[in-house]
Every structure is written in structure tokens, then in C-alpha cells.
Amino acid sequence: MPQWVDACAVDDVEEEDLIRFDHSGRTFAIYRSPDDEFYATDGLCTHEHVHLADGLVMDHIIECPKHNGRFDYRTGEAKGAPACVNLKTYPVKVEDGRVLIAVE
Ligand code: FES
């Protein structure tokens, strides 16, 4: 069974933006897409472990702040060099204005 964790309020994340969320010694990134859906991935770039929360969101892409590697945050798929290892993604649900993510 996944463990659902309360990550933030819906309003904590601007549309087409992301925030960092730390839990149990791990770090995640919570995204809000232009079509108002929420997504969650590991918070660190798979290239050199930089916090993606300092990066830039464009549509459904997060661009890493360090070397501009790109990922589709909906699937975690690496979309641009030097990032070539996919990001891990996590299920998300919204309940009562809160964003919950399923961490194993
Ligand atoms: S650290 Fe993210 S692309 Fe290099």
C-alpha cells in the first residue's frame, strides 16, 4: 500500500511552477501544470543531483537549473542532454485543497 503524504496546499504552487517538498530525509518536487493538474517527481536532477525546484517549468517540462537538462514531469522522461536517466514520478491526488503524494 502506498503511503499518502500531505505535501502542500493547492495554492502553495503557482500554475506552471513547482515547489520543493522534503519528507523523511528525501526530497521531492511538486508541479502544477498549465492545465491545473498536479504531479510529483524526485526533487533532484538525475544528472548531478541539483534541486529541480530552482529550475524552470515550461508547459510540461522542467528544466534543470544547472546544465539545462530537461524532463517531462508527468512521466519523468528525460528529454534533453545532459540528463539521460529518467526521473522517478509519484502518484498525486488532491483532497480538500491539499496535495498528497504517494511515497513508498
Ligand atoms: S545537474 Fe541537472 S542537467 Fe546537470
PDB file of C-alpha atoms and ligand atoms in Angstrom:
ATOM      1  CA  MET A   1       0.000   0.000   0.000  1.00  0.00           C
ATOM      2  CA  PRO A   2       1.334   3.431  -0.848  1.00  0.00           C
ATOM      3  CA  GLN A   3       1.715   5.883   1.967  1.00  0.00           C
ATOM      4  CA  TRP A   4      -0.057   9.154   1.150  1.00  0.00           C
ATOM      5  CA  VAL A   5       1.734  12.192   2.492  1.00  0.00           C
ATOM      6  CA  ASP A   6       0.325  15.710   2.722  1.00  0.00           C
ATOM      7  CA  ALA A   7       2.794  17.781   0.688  1.00  0.00           C
ATOM      8  CA  CYS A   8       1.278  21.252   0.474  1.00  0.00           C
ATOM      9  CA  ALA A   9      -1.831  23.301  -0.154  1.00  0.00           C
ATOM     10  CA  VAL A  10      -3.096  23.609  -3.709  1.00  0.00           C
ATOM     11  CA  ASP A  11      -2.452  27.347  -3.537  1.00  0.00           C
ATOM     12  CA  ASP A  12       1.177  26.867  -2.497  1.00  0.00           C
ATOM     13  CA  VAL A  13       2.065  26.021  -6.107  1.00  0.00           C
ATOM     14  CA  GLU A  14       1.542  28.570  -8.849  1.00  0.00           C
ATOM     15  CA  GLU A  15       0.296  27.384 -12.200  1.00  0.00           C
ATOM     16  CA  GLU A  16       3.198  26.281 -14.440  1.00  0.00           C
ATOM     17  CA  ASP A  17       5.550  26.179 -11.450  1.00  0.00           C
ATOM     18  CA  LEU A  18       6.893  23.790  -8.833  1.00  0.00           C
ATOM     19  CA  ILE A  19       7.931  23.692  -5.199  1.00  0.00           C
ATOM     20  CA  ARG A  20      10.322  21.572  -3.213  1.00  0.00           C
ATOM     21  CA  PHE A  21       8.914  19.172  -0.620  1.00  0.00           C
ATOM     22  CA  ASP A  22      11.112  17.314   1.867  1.00  0.00           C
ATOM     23  CA  HIS A  23       9.907  14.258   3.715  1.00  0.00           C
ATOM     24  CA  SER A  24      11.707  11.587   5.781  1.00  0.00           C
ATOM     25  CA  GLY A  25      15.132  12.566   4.543  1.00  0.00           C
ATOM     26  CA  ARG A  26      14.022  12.596   0.910  1.00  0.00           C
ATOM     27  CA  THR A  27      13.311  15.489  -1.380  1.00  0.00           C
ATOM     28  CA  PHE A  28      10.537  15.746  -3.951  1.00  0.00           C
ATOM     29  CA  ALA A  29       9.265  18.275  -6.455  1.00  0.00           C
ATOM     30  CA  ILE A  30       5.553  19.102  -6.717  1.00  0.00           C
ATOM     31  CA  TYR A  31       4.382  20.609 -10.011  1.00  0.00           C
ATOM     32  CA  ARG A  32       1.241  22.387 -11.111  1.00  0.00           C
ATOM     33  CA  SER A  33       0.716  22.213 -14.857  1.00  0.00           C
ATOM     34  CA  PRO A  34      -0.835  24.900 -17.090  1.00  0.00           C
ATOM     35  CA  ASP A  35      -3.979  22.724 -17.250  1.00  0.00           C
ATOM     36  CA  ASP A  36      -4.150  22.759 -13.424  1.00  0.00           C
ATOM     37  CA  GLU A  37      -3.054  19.182 -12.759  1.00  0.00           C
ATOM     38  CA  PHE A  38      -0.557  18.271 -10.042  1.00  0.00           C
ATOM     39  CA  TYR A  39       2.447  15.975 -10.434  1.00  0.00           C
ATOM     40  CA  ALA A  40       5.323  14.821  -8.258  1.00  0.00           C
ATOM     41  CA  THR A  41       8.838  13.638  -9.035  1.00  0.00           C
ATOM     42  CA  ASP A  42      12.082  13.114  -7.204  1.00  0.00           C
ATOM     43  CA  GLY A  43      13.400  16.519  -6.252  1.00  0.00           C
ATOM     44  CA  LEU A  44      16.934  16.032  -7.516  1.00  0.00           C
ATOM     45  CA  CYS A  45      18.115  16.010 -11.104  1.00  0.00           C
ATOM     46  CA  THR A  46      19.330  12.577 -12.209  1.00  0.00           C
ATOM     47  CA  HIS A  47      22.426  14.146 -13.755  1.00  0.00           C
ATOM     48  CA  GLU A  48      24.235  15.786 -10.832  1.00  0.00           C
ATOM     49  CA  HIS A  49      21.640  15.833  -8.066  1.00  0.00           C
ATOM     50  CA  VAL A  50      20.766  19.509  -8.144  1.00  0.00           C
ATOM     51  CA  HIS A  51      17.417  20.624  -6.708  1.00  0.00           C
ATOM     52  CA  LEU A  52      14.946  20.904  -9.563  1.00  0.00           C
ATOM     53  CA  ALA A  53      12.850  23.347  -7.540  1.00  0.00           C
ATOM     54  CA  ASP A  54      15.325  26.028  -8.627  1.00  0.00           C
ATOM     55  CA  GLY A  55      14.638  25.190 -12.265  1.00  0.00           C
ATOM     56  CA  LEU A  56      12.186  26.477 -14.797  1.00  0.00           C
ATOM     57  CA  VAL A  57       8.832  24.966 -15.787  1.00  0.00           C
ATOM     58  CA  MET A  58       7.605  25.394 -19.363  1.00  0.00           C
ATOM     59  CA  ASP A  59       4.373  23.612 -20.218  1.00  0.00           C
ATOM     60  CA  HIS A  60       5.044  20.041 -19.062  1.00  0.00           C
ATOM     61  CA  ILE A  61       8.830  20.292 -18.953  1.00  0.00           C
ATOM     62  CA  ILE A  62      11.115  21.009 -16.005  1.00  0.00           C
ATOM     63  CA  GLU A  63      14.475  22.415 -16.988  1.00  0.00           C
ATOM     64  CA  CYS A  64      17.305  21.745 -14.552  1.00  0.00           C
ATOM     65  CA  PRO A  65      18.955  24.941 -13.266  1.00  0.00           C
ATOM     66  CA  LYS A  66      22.495  23.578 -13.560  1.00  0.00           C
ATOM     67  CA  HIS A  67      23.023  22.286 -17.110  1.00  0.00           C
ATOM     68  CA  ASN A  68      19.559  22.797 -18.591  1.00  0.00           C
ATOM     69  CA  GLY A  69      18.737  19.092 -18.771  1.00  0.00           C
ATOM     70  CA  ARG A  70      15.020  18.609 -19.358  1.00  0.00           C
ATOM     71  CA  PHE A  71      12.399  16.173 -18.118  1.00  0.00           C
ATOM     72  CA  ASP A  72       8.706  15.696 -18.771  1.00  0.00           C
ATOM     73  CA  TYR A  73       7.472  15.936 -15.168  1.00  0.00           C
ATOM     74  CA  ARG A  74       4.299  13.964 -15.986  1.00  0.00           C
ATOM     75  CA  THR A  75       6.240  10.825 -16.899  1.00  0.00           C
ATOM     76  CA  GLY A  76       9.748  11.600 -15.607  1.00  0.00           C
ATOM     77  CA  GLU A  77      11.121  11.001 -19.087  1.00  0.00           C
ATOM     78  CA  ALA A  78      14.493  12.644 -19.761  1.00  0.00           C
ATOM     79  CA  LYS A  79      14.018  14.968 -22.734  1.00  0.00           C
ATOM     80  CA  GLY A  80      17.276  16.802 -23.161  1.00  0.00           C
ATOM     81  CA  ALA A  81      21.026  16.258 -22.662  1.00  0.00           C
ATOM     82  CA  PRO A  82      22.900  16.013 -20.415  1.00  0.00           C
ATOM     83  CA  ALA A  83      20.008  14.465 -18.482  1.00  0.00           C
ATOM     84  CA  CYS A  84      19.592  10.934 -19.819  1.00  0.00           C
ATOM     85  CA  VAL A  85      18.269   8.997 -16.810  1.00  0.00           C
ATOM     86  CA  ASN A  86      14.522   9.359 -16.237  1.00  0.00           C
ATOM     87  CA  LEU A  87      13.193  10.990 -13.069  1.00  0.00           C
ATOM     88  CA  LYS A  88      11.101   8.887 -10.720  1.00  0.00           C
ATOM     89  CA  THR A  89       7.488  10.024 -10.516  1.00  0.00           C
ATOM     90  CA  TYR A  90       4.918   9.552  -7.741  1.00  0.00           C
ATOM     91  CA  PRO A  91       1.111   9.372  -7.747  1.00  0.00           C
ATOM     92  CA  VAL A  92      -0.636  12.561  -6.685  1.00  0.00           C
ATOM     93  CA  LYS A  93      -4.158  13.306  -5.515  1.00  0.00           C
ATOM     94  CA  VAL A  94      -5.898  16.483  -4.390  1.00  0.00           C
ATOM     95  CA  GLU A  95      -8.255  16.364  -1.410  1.00  0.00           C
ATOM     96  CA  ASP A  96      -9.859  19.294   0.387  1.00  0.00           C
ATOM     97  CA  GLY A  97      -7.443  21.781  -1.106  1.00  0.00           C
ATOM     98  CA  ARG A  98      -4.381  19.729  -0.158  1.00  0.00           C
ATOM     99  CA  VAL A  99      -1.922  17.995  -2.457  1.00  0.00           C
ATOM    100  CA  LEU A 100      -0.992  14.472  -1.379  1.00  0.00           C
ATOM    101  CA  ILE A 101       1.713  12.312  -2.891  1.00  0.00           C
ATOM    102  CA  ALA A 102       2.188   8.566  -2.561  1.00  0.00           C
ATOM    103  CA  VAL A 103       5.664   7.703  -1.342  1.00  0.00           C
ATOM    104  CA  GLU A 104       6.601   4.094  -0.851  1.00  0.00           C
TER     105      GLU A 104
HETATM  106  S1  FES B   1      22.589  18.657 -12.883  1.00  0.00           S
HETATM  107 FE1  FES B   1      20.724  18.676 -13.986  1.00  0.00          FE
HETATM  108  S2  FES B   1      21.331  18.622 -16.059  1.00  0.00           S
HETATM  109 FE2  FES B   1      23.200  18.546 -14.956  1.00  0.00          FE
END
